[in-house]
């Protein structure tokens, strides 16, 4: 005899079932309308709407009108609940001559429903409705401008926006970007991802509320680097910079963590990153990836708070930085170009962090030529507890030979464990 299984989910209140539907793709959510009369119109009240490639799968000229009517019904019918999130992802374009989607109308409909998060990841987006930049309900805004230029209106007011991500934007010399970010009075997270700077003298970021800042700029030619960056963010906690170095002046007194990747436009030139590095001297955690030789290292600041340092660059630059991090506890090393410095012959003073604080060192890409360098650290790191050696790039024979040599090295710290 078949057992009767109680349908407990259908007995949940409407708002709970709507919340459950918000985790499903739109197609799956709509299909629940055939379960029973309780589910028939429930999908129209979901608070998260995502229109993406999955939803467009199987769309033909015959059913495109039905699809557009379906989206209109989801977004534009009266008496609908407010939206938590609206996403338009890859596969839809304003300039699609075959389908002619009313993307601008969909965005406006979402804004009328008090949407809190909007994600637009579209190619050839076309004209974004100006009302997007005056929406008081928005908390998160992510705009991918690949293949188009988005015009920022003269009046911007995003009073509740906390997260702003701008992707593939071309930042021109006008004041549109400054007008946009300066009118986000409670902004906490700002990211420029794979953006270009053209015909601009200075990018000025002055946001007292900002806690996280990502600057990822792409340079196509020399003249793209003819600008400066001024960062005045006294409450910033996290900073990521990934770009060719330009004049960068910053005020980040509360900074705790930084991920810095800097490089010269021409590989045969040294770079002067002094101003950028001076601005991050209060960090506790630093990941530094330097593609070229740093010039002006005598002006490096002292990183009094730095306890964890991940370094990827040239061997000679590492020595300079160790002298500037007196309280360092954890060090991770990856060399782009191992210069075979005669570590035994170093006459400079041993960095104080080796004598008093450094407890863990990791070589993420160990090479057999680094034995002497490892010996230097073991000989001078007085409180070292763990030395981690990654030999992923070596052959089995090289690994065996290197392991044998490493285990024979003397250690100043009797508590040091070598992990290979």
Short mmCIF file of C-alpha atoms in Angstrom, two decimals:
data_model
loop_
_atom_site.label_atom_id
_atom_site.label_comp_id
_atom_site.label_asym_id
_atom_site.label_seq_id
_atom_site.Cartn_x
_atom_site.Cartn_y
_atom_site.Cartn_z
CA UNK A 1 0.00 0.00 0.00
CA UNK A 2 1.47 3.35 -1.05
CA UNK A 3 2.28 5.78 1.70
CA UNK A 4 0.79 9.27 1.62
CA UNK A 5 3.56 11.84 1.96
CA UNK A 6 2.53 15.16 3.44
CA UNK A 7 3.35 18.23 1.28
CA UNK A 8 4.84 20.39 4.00
CA UNK A 9 6.40 22.99 1.71
CA UNK A 10 3.03 23.97 0.22
CA UNK A 11 1.80 24.75 3.72
CA UNK A 12 4.58 27.27 4.33
CA UNK A 13 3.57 30.97 4.31
CA UNK A 14 3.80 32.70 0.93
CA UNK A 15 6.84 34.78 1.86
CA UNK A 16 8.82 31.66 2.79
CA UNK A 17 7.91 29.85 -0.43
CA UNK A 18 8.84 32.98 -2.40
CA UNK A 19 12.19 32.99 -0.67
CA UNK A 20 12.71 29.36 -1.68
CA UNK A 21 11.84 30.18 -5.30
CA UNK A 22 14.38 33.01 -5.35
CA UNK A 23 17.18 30.41 -5.30
CA UNK A 24 15.89 28.74 -8.48
CA UNK A 25 16.42 29.76 -12.12
CA UNK A 26 13.41 31.65 -13.47
CA UNK A 27 12.31 28.74 -15.67
CA UNK A 28 12.31 26.35 -12.72
CA UNK A 29 10.46 28.85 -10.56
CA UNK A 30 7.73 29.28 -13.19
CA UNK A 31 7.30 25.52 -13.53
CA UNK A 32 6.22 25.34 -9.88
CA UNK A 33 2.95 27.03 -10.94
CA UNK A 34 1.58 23.62 -12.01
CA UNK A 35 2.01 22.07 -8.55
CA UNK A 36 -1.29 23.36 -7.19
CA UNK A 37 -3.46 26.47 -6.94
CA UNK A 38 -1.27 27.65 -4.04
CA UNK A 39 1.71 27.84 -6.39
CA UNK A 40 -0.03 29.09 -9.56
CA UNK A 41 0.93 32.76 -9.35
CA UNK A 42 3.57 32.64 -6.67
CA UNK A 43 6.52 32.91 -9.11
CA UNK A 44 5.43 36.47 -9.98
CA UNK A 45 6.28 37.55 -6.43
CA UNK A 46 9.87 36.32 -6.24
CA UNK A 47 12.37 38.92 -5.08
CA UNK A 48 15.34 37.86 -7.25
CA UNK A 49 15.11 37.94 -11.05
CA UNK A 50 18.03 36.86 -13.23
CA UNK A 51 17.83 36.88 -17.01
CA UNK A 52 20.81 35.05 -18.44
CA UNK A 53 21.96 32.61 -21.09
CA UNK A 54 20.18 29.73 -19.36
CA UNK A 55 16.83 31.51 -19.71
CA UNK A 56 17.50 32.29 -23.40
CA UNK A 57 18.35 28.71 -24.28
CA UNK A 58 16.04 27.49 -27.03
CA UNK A 59 14.72 30.97 -27.82
CA UNK A 60 13.65 31.27 -31.48
CA UNK A 61 11.95 33.88 -33.69
CA UNK A 62 8.63 32.17 -33.04
CA UNK A 63 8.67 32.40 -29.27
CA UNK A 64 10.65 35.61 -28.73
CA UNK A 65 7.47 37.65 -28.28
CA UNK A 66 6.25 35.22 -25.65
CA UNK A 67 9.58 35.56 -23.88
CA UNK A 68 9.40 39.37 -23.86
CA UNK A 69 5.82 39.25 -22.57
CA UNK A 70 6.95 36.85 -19.86
CA UNK A 71 9.70 39.21 -18.67
CA UNK A 72 7.32 42.17 -18.82
CA UNK A 73 4.88 40.26 -16.64
CA UNK A 74 7.60 39.47 -14.13
CA UNK A 75 8.75 43.07 -13.87
CA UNK A 76 5.99 45.46 -14.89
CA UNK A 77 2.69 44.21 -13.53
CA UNK A 78 1.28 46.30 -10.63
CA UNK A 79 1.02 45.15 -7.01
CA UNK A 80 4.28 43.21 -7.07
CA UNK A 81 6.70 42.91 -4.16
CA UNK A 82 9.93 44.87 -4.04
CA UNK A 83 12.99 43.33 -5.67
CA UNK A 84 16.11 42.33 -3.77
CA UNK A 85 18.16 41.66 -6.90
CA UNK A 86 17.87 42.10 -10.68
CA UNK A 87 20.54 40.63 -12.98
CA UNK A 88 20.92 40.93 -16.73
CA UNK A 89 23.81 38.72 -17.75
CA UNK A 90 25.53 37.55 -20.94
CA UNK A 91 23.40 36.69 -23.93
CA UNK A 92 21.21 39.80 -24.00
CA UNK A 93 21.96 43.07 -25.76
CA UNK A 94 20.12 46.33 -26.22
CA UNK A 95 21.43 46.42 -29.78
CA UNK A 96 20.24 42.94 -30.71
CA UNK A 97 18.65 43.53 -34.12
CA UNK A 98 17.00 40.11 -34.16
CA UNK A 99 15.19 40.30 -30.83
CA UNK A 100 15.02 44.00 -29.93
CA UNK A 101 14.79 43.48 -26.18
CA UNK A 102 13.53 46.40 -24.11
CA UNK A 103 16.46 46.25 -21.71
CA UNK A 104 16.12 49.91 -20.74
CA UNK A 105 12.45 49.34 -19.91
CA UNK A 106 13.29 46.27 -17.83
CA UNK A 107 15.85 48.25 -15.83
CA UNK A 108 13.35 51.05 -15.19
CA UNK A 109 10.73 48.52 -14.09
CA UNK A 110 13.17 46.99 -11.60
CA UNK A 111 13.97 50.46 -10.26
CA UNK A 112 10.26 51.20 -9.77
CA UNK A 113 10.03 48.08 -7.63
CA UNK A 114 12.66 49.43 -5.26
CA UNK A 115 15.42 47.03 -6.31
CA UNK A 116 18.38 46.81 -3.90
CA UNK A 117 20.95 45.16 -6.20
CA UNK A 118 21.44 45.51 -9.96
CA UNK A 119 24.00 43.56 -11.98
CA UNK A 120 24.38 44.41 -15.67
CA UNK A 121 26.96 42.20 -17.39
CA UNK A 122 26.11 42.85 -21.01
CA UNK A 123 28.04 43.45 -24.20
CA UNK A 124 26.97 46.52 -26.18
CA UNK A 125 24.68 47.63 -23.41
CA UNK A 126 23.67 50.82 -25.16
CA UNK A 127 22.08 53.69 -23.27
CA UNK A 128 21.59 53.04 -19.58
CA UNK A 129 18.51 54.96 -18.36
CA UNK A 130 19.70 58.02 -16.37
CA UNK A 131 17.26 57.15 -13.58
CA UNK A 132 19.63 54.30 -12.65
CA UNK A 133 21.99 56.89 -11.17
CA UNK A 134 19.28 58.50 -9.03
CA UNK A 135 17.82 55.38 -7.43
CA UNK A 136 17.63 55.70 -3.64
CA UNK A 137 16.85 52.02 -3.06
CA UNK A 138 20.07 50.71 -4.66
CA UNK A 139 22.63 49.20 -2.29
CA UNK A 140 24.75 47.30 -4.84
CA UNK A 141 25.45 48.26 -8.46
CA UNK A 142 27.66 46.28 -10.86
CA UNK A 143 28.05 47.64 -14.41
CA UNK A 144 30.01 45.97 -17.20
CA UNK A 145 30.48 48.51 -19.99
CA UNK A 146 32.29 46.27 -22.50
CA UNK A 147 31.81 47.61 -26.00
CA UNK A 148 29.96 50.79 -25.05
CA UNK A 149 30.27 54.14 -23.33
CA UNK A 150 27.96 54.77 -20.39
CA UNK A 151 26.99 58.40 -19.91
CA UNK A 152 26.78 59.57 -16.31
CA UNK A 153 24.05 62.24 -16.03
CA UNK A 154 24.74 65.69 -14.62
CA UNK A 155 22.73 64.92 -11.48
CA UNK A 156 23.63 61.79 -9.54
CA UNK A 157 22.13 60.69 -6.25
CA UNK A 158 22.75 57.18 -4.93
CA UNK A 159 22.20 57.87 -1.28
CA UNK A 160 22.11 54.25 -0.08
CA UNK A 161 24.67 52.70 -2.44
CA UNK A 162 27.35 50.75 -0.55
CA UNK A 163 28.93 48.64 -3.32
CA UNK A 164 29.89 49.94 -6.78
CA UNK A 165 31.78 47.85 -9.36
CA UNK A 166 32.65 49.37 -12.74
CA UNK A 167 34.01 46.89 -15.29
CA UNK A 168 35.58 47.65 -18.70
CA UNK A 169 34.86 51.36 -18.37
CA UNK A 170 36.78 53.99 -20.30
CA UNK A 171 37.54 56.80 -17.87
CA UNK A 172 37.82 60.06 -19.77
CA UNK A 173 39.15 63.43 -18.69
CA UNK A 174 35.70 64.80 -17.87
CA UNK A 175 34.38 64.81 -14.32
CA UNK A 176 31.73 62.10 -14.85
CA UNK A 177 33.44 59.46 -12.70
CA UNK A 178 34.20 61.96 -9.95
CA UNK A 179 30.57 63.11 -10.11
CA UNK A 180 29.39 59.52 -9.80
CA UNK A 181 31.49 58.38 -6.84
CA UNK A 182 31.35 61.67 -4.94
CA UNK A 183 27.56 61.44 -4.80
CA UNK A 184 27.60 57.99 -3.19
CA UNK A 185 27.76 59.26 0.38
CA UNK A 186 27.72 55.89 2.18
CA UNK A 187 29.84 53.94 -0.33
CA UNK A 188 31.94 51.20 1.31
CA UNK A 189 33.20 49.07 -1.62
CA UNK A 190 34.47 50.57 -4.88
CA UNK A 191 36.09 48.62 -7.71
CA UNK A 192 37.42 49.64 -11.13
CA UNK A 193 38.06 46.32 -12.91
CA UNK A 194 39.94 46.16 -16.25
CA UNK A 195 39.24 49.84 -16.90
CA UNK A 196 41.05 52.21 -19.28
CA UNK A 197 42.07 55.79 -18.54
CA UNK A 198 42.12 58.13 -21.53
CA UNK A 199 42.78 61.87 -21.74
CA UNK A 200 42.67 62.26 -17.98
CA UNK A 201 45.24 64.07 -15.85
CA UNK A 202 44.09 62.86 -12.47
CA UNK A 203 41.75 60.33 -10.91
CA UNK A 204 40.73 61.64 -7.49
CA UNK A 205 39.05 59.25 -5.04
CA UNK A 206 37.91 61.02 -1.88
CA UNK A 207 35.31 58.94 -0.01
CA UNK A 208 35.42 59.02 3.82
CA UNK A 209 33.10 56.00 4.16
CA UNK A 210 35.09 53.72 1.83
CA UNK A 211 36.42 50.46 3.33
CA UNK A 212 37.48 48.49 0.22
CA UNK A 213 39.06 49.84 -2.98
CA UNK A 214 40.13 47.92 -6.10
CA UNK A 215 42.00 49.69 -8.92
CA UNK A 216 42.68 47.42 -11.90
CA UNK A 217 43.68 49.57 -14.87
CA UNK A 218 44.72 48.33 -18.31
CA UNK A 219 47.33 50.27 -20.33
CA UNK A 220 47.39 49.94 -24.10
CA UNK A 221 50.15 52.41 -24.90
CA UNK A 222 52.49 54.91 -23.30
CA UNK A 223 50.09 57.82 -23.37
CA UNK A 224 47.56 55.82 -21.35
CA UNK A 225 49.92 56.23 -18.37
CA UNK A 226 49.98 60.02 -18.44
CA UNK A 227 47.77 60.51 -15.39
CA UNK A 228 47.94 60.47 -11.62
CA UNK A 229 45.88 58.89 -8.87
CA UNK A 230 45.06 60.67 -5.62
CA UNK A 231 43.45 58.48 -2.96
CA UNK A 232 42.05 60.13 0.17
CA UNK A 233 40.24 57.36 2.06
CA UNK A 234 41.07 57.57 5.78
CA UNK A 235 38.85 54.61 6.76
CA UNK A 236 39.97 52.18 4.05
CA UNK A 237 40.69 48.65 5.30
CA UNK A 238 41.45 46.76 2.05
CA UNK A 239 43.26 48.04 -1.06
CA UNK A 240 44.09 46.20 -4.30
CA UNK A 241 46.13 47.84 -7.06
CA UNK A 242 46.80 46.03 -10.33
CA UNK A 243 48.22 48.30 -13.03
CA UNK A 244 51.25 49.87 -14.59
CA UNK A 245 52.65 52.29 -12.07
CA UNK A 246 51.67 55.95 -12.30
CA UNK A 247 52.04 58.83 -9.86
CA UNK A 248 49.93 57.68 -6.94
CA UNK A 249 49.48 59.70 -3.76
CA UNK A 250 47.37 58.24 -1.00
CA UNK A 251 46.07 58.75 2.50
CA UNK A 252 45.07 55.37 3.96
CA UNK A 253 45.84 55.51 7.67
CA UNK A 254 43.42 52.67 8.62
CA UNK A 255 44.62 50.20 5.97
CA UNK A 256 45.01 46.60 7.17
CA UNK A 257 45.45 44.54 4.01
CA UNK A 258 46.84 45.34 0.54
CA UNK A 259 47.31 43.33 -2.66
CA UNK A 260 49.67 45.23 -4.94
CA UNK A 261 50.71 44.18 -8.47
CA UNK A 262 52.73 46.83 -10.29
CA UNK A 263 54.70 46.72 -13.51
CA UNK A 264 56.43 49.01 -15.99
CA UNK A 265 55.05 49.54 -19.47
CA UNK A 266 58.42 48.56 -20.93
CA UNK A 267 60.20 45.54 -19.44
CA UNK A 268 63.66 47.15 -19.69
CA UNK A 269 62.77 50.10 -17.45
CA UNK A 270 62.83 50.28 -13.68
CA UNK A 271 59.78 51.70 -11.95
CA UNK A 272 59.41 54.15 -9.11
CA UNK A 273 56.61 52.95 -6.87
CA UNK A 274 57.76 54.97 -3.87
CA UNK A 275 54.64 57.09 -3.48
CA UNK A 276 52.31 54.11 -3.78
CA UNK A 277 54.28 52.03 -1.28
CA UNK A 278 54.55 54.89 1.20
CA UNK A 279 50.76 55.16 1.18
CA UNK A 280 50.28 51.56 2.35
CA UNK A 281 52.87 51.56 5.16
CA UNK A 282 50.26 50.88 7.89
CA UNK A 283 49.21 47.46 6.55
CA UNK A 284 49.30 44.25 8.59
CA UNK A 285 48.99 41.93 5.59
CA UNK A 286 50.73 42.70 2.29
CA UNK A 287 50.92 40.82 -1.00
CA UNK A 288 53.41 42.52 -3.30
CA UNK A 289 53.98 41.49 -6.91
CA UNK A 290 56.61 43.59 -8.68
CA UNK A 291 57.41 42.83 -12.32
CA UNK A 292 60.37 45.17 -12.59
CA UNK A 293 63.20 46.62 -10.51
CA UNK A 294 62.03 49.23 -8.01
CA UNK A 295 63.95 52.47 -8.08
CA UNK A 296 64.22 54.80 -5.14
CA UNK A 297 64.15 52.02 -2.54
CA UNK A 298 66.15 54.13 -0.10
CA UNK A 299 62.92 56.05 0.45
CA UNK A 300 60.88 53.02 1.45
CA UNK A 301 58.91 53.52 4.68
CA UNK A 302 59.08 51.30 7.75
CA UNK A 303 56.18 48.85 7.90
CA UNK A 304 55.82 48.74 11.69
CA UNK A 305 52.48 46.86 11.61
CA UNK A 306 53.34 44.32 8.91
CA UNK A 307 53.14 40.73 10.20
CA UNK A 308 52.40 38.77 7.00
CA UNK A 309 54.22 39.42 3.72
CA UNK A 310 53.80 37.63 0.36
CA UNK A 311 56.50 38.70 -2.05
CA UNK A 312 56.72 38.01 -5.78
CA UNK A 313 59.50 39.84 -7.56
CA UNK A 314 63.27 40.08 -7.78
CA UNK A 315 65.64 38.79 -5.17
CA UNK A 316 67.40 42.10 -4.51
CA UNK A 317 64.12 43.88 -3.76
CA UNK A 318 63.27 41.31 -1.07
CA UNK A 319 66.34 42.20 1.00
CA UNK A 320 65.32 45.86 1.04
CA UNK A 321 61.77 45.07 2.15
CA UNK A 322 62.87 42.77 4.97
CA UNK A 323 64.82 45.63 6.50
CA UNK A 324 61.63 47.71 6.43
CA UNK A 325 59.44 45.13 8.24
CA UNK A 326 60.86 44.82 11.77
CA UNK A 327 57.88 42.88 13.19
CA UNK A 328 57.28 40.43 10.35
CA UNK A 329 56.06 36.96 11.42
CA UNK A 330 55.14 35.16 8.16
CA UNK A 331 56.96 35.39 4.82
CA UNK A 332 56.02 33.78 1.49
CA UNK A 333 58.53 34.06 -1.37
CA UNK A 334 58.18 33.63 -5.12
CA UNK A 335 60.92 34.93 -7.40
CA UNK A 336 60.25 36.09 -10.94
CA UNK A 337 63.98 36.17 -11.67
CA UNK A 338 66.41 34.53 -9.27
CA UNK A 339 69.64 36.56 -9.42
CA UNK A 340 71.81 34.16 -7.40
CA UNK A 341 72.90 36.73 -4.86
CA UNK A 342 75.83 35.51 -2.76
CA UNK A 343 73.85 35.33 0.46
CA UNK A 344 76.83 34.10 2.49
CA UNK A 345 78.77 37.16 1.40
CA UNK A 346 76.09 39.66 2.43
CA UNK A 347 77.76 42.28 4.62
CA UNK A 348 74.63 44.27 5.33
CA UNK A 349 73.05 43.99 8.75
CA UNK A 350 70.69 41.07 9.26
CA UNK A 351 67.06 42.31 9.22
CA UNK A 352 65.74 42.56 12.78
CA UNK A 353 62.60 40.57 11.91
CA UNK A 354 64.81 37.50 11.36
CA UNK A 355 66.35 37.83 14.78
CA UNK A 356 63.21 38.42 16.82
CA UNK A 357 59.87 37.78 15.09
CA UNK A 358 59.87 35.72 11.89
CA UNK A 359 58.23 32.33 12.63
CA UNK A 360 57.24 30.93 9.23
CA UNK A 361 58.84 31.10 5.77
CA UNK A 362 57.50 29.52 2.59
CA UNK A 363 59.27 29.17 -0.77
CA UNK A 364 56.32 28.69 -3.15
CA UNK A 365 58.48 27.97 -6.24
CA UNK A 366 61.74 26.49 -4.97
CA UNK A 367 64.70 26.08 -7.31
CA UNK A 368 67.91 24.16 -6.60
CA UNK A 369 69.91 27.41 -6.87
CA UNK A 370 68.15 28.70 -3.73
CA UNK A 371 69.91 26.35 -1.29
CA UNK A 372 72.31 29.08 -0.20
CA UNK A 373 69.45 31.50 0.39
CA UNK A 374 67.56 28.95 2.48
CA UNK A 375 70.74 28.41 4.48
CA UNK A 376 70.92 32.17 5.11
CA UNK A 377 67.39 32.21 6.56
CA UNK A 378 67.96 29.13 8.70
CA UNK A 379 71.21 30.57 10.00
CA UNK A 380 69.69 33.96 10.95
CA UNK A 381 66.03 33.31 11.78
CA UNK A 382 66.41 32.80 15.51
CA UNK A 383 62.73 32.06 16.37
CA UNK A 384 61.68 30.29 13.14
CA UNK A 385 59.16 27.48 13.70
CA UNK A 386 58.38 26.30 10.18
CA UNK A 387 60.13 26.40 6.80
CA UNK A 388 57.91 25.26 3.90
CA UNK A 389 59.53 24.29 0.60
CA UNK A 390 57.36 23.73 -2.49
CA UNK A 391 59.18 21.76 -5.21
CA UNK A 392 56.41 21.48 -7.79
CA UNK A 393 58.69 22.71 -10.60
CA UNK A 394 61.46 20.15 -9.96
CA UNK A 395 61.92 16.65 -11.38
CA UNK A 396 61.88 13.65 -9.05
CA UNK A 397 65.69 13.42 -9.13
CA UNK A 398 66.05 17.13 -8.39
CA UNK A 399 63.57 16.86 -5.52
CA UNK A 400 65.51 14.00 -3.95
CA UNK A 401 68.85 15.81 -4.24
CA UNK A 402 67.47 19.12 -2.94
CA UNK A 403 65.70 17.43 -0.01
CA UNK A 404 68.92 15.70 1.00
CA UNK A 405 70.81 19.02 0.99
CA UNK A 406 68.09 20.92 2.86
CA UNK A 407 67.85 18.40 5.67
CA UNK A 408 71.61 18.69 6.29
CA UNK A 409 71.47 22.45 6.85
CA UNK A 410 72.02 23.75 10.37
CA UNK A 411 69.27 25.73 12.07
CA UNK A 412 69.64 28.54 14.58
CA UNK A 413 66.15 27.80 15.86
CA UNK A 414 65.95 24.37 17.46
CA UNK A 415 62.15 24.41 17.13
CA UNK A 416 62.18 24.88 13.34
CA UNK A 417 60.37 22.22 11.32
CA UNK A 418 61.28 21.86 7.64
CA UNK A 419 58.28 20.83 5.51
CA UNK A 420 59.04 19.68 1.96
#
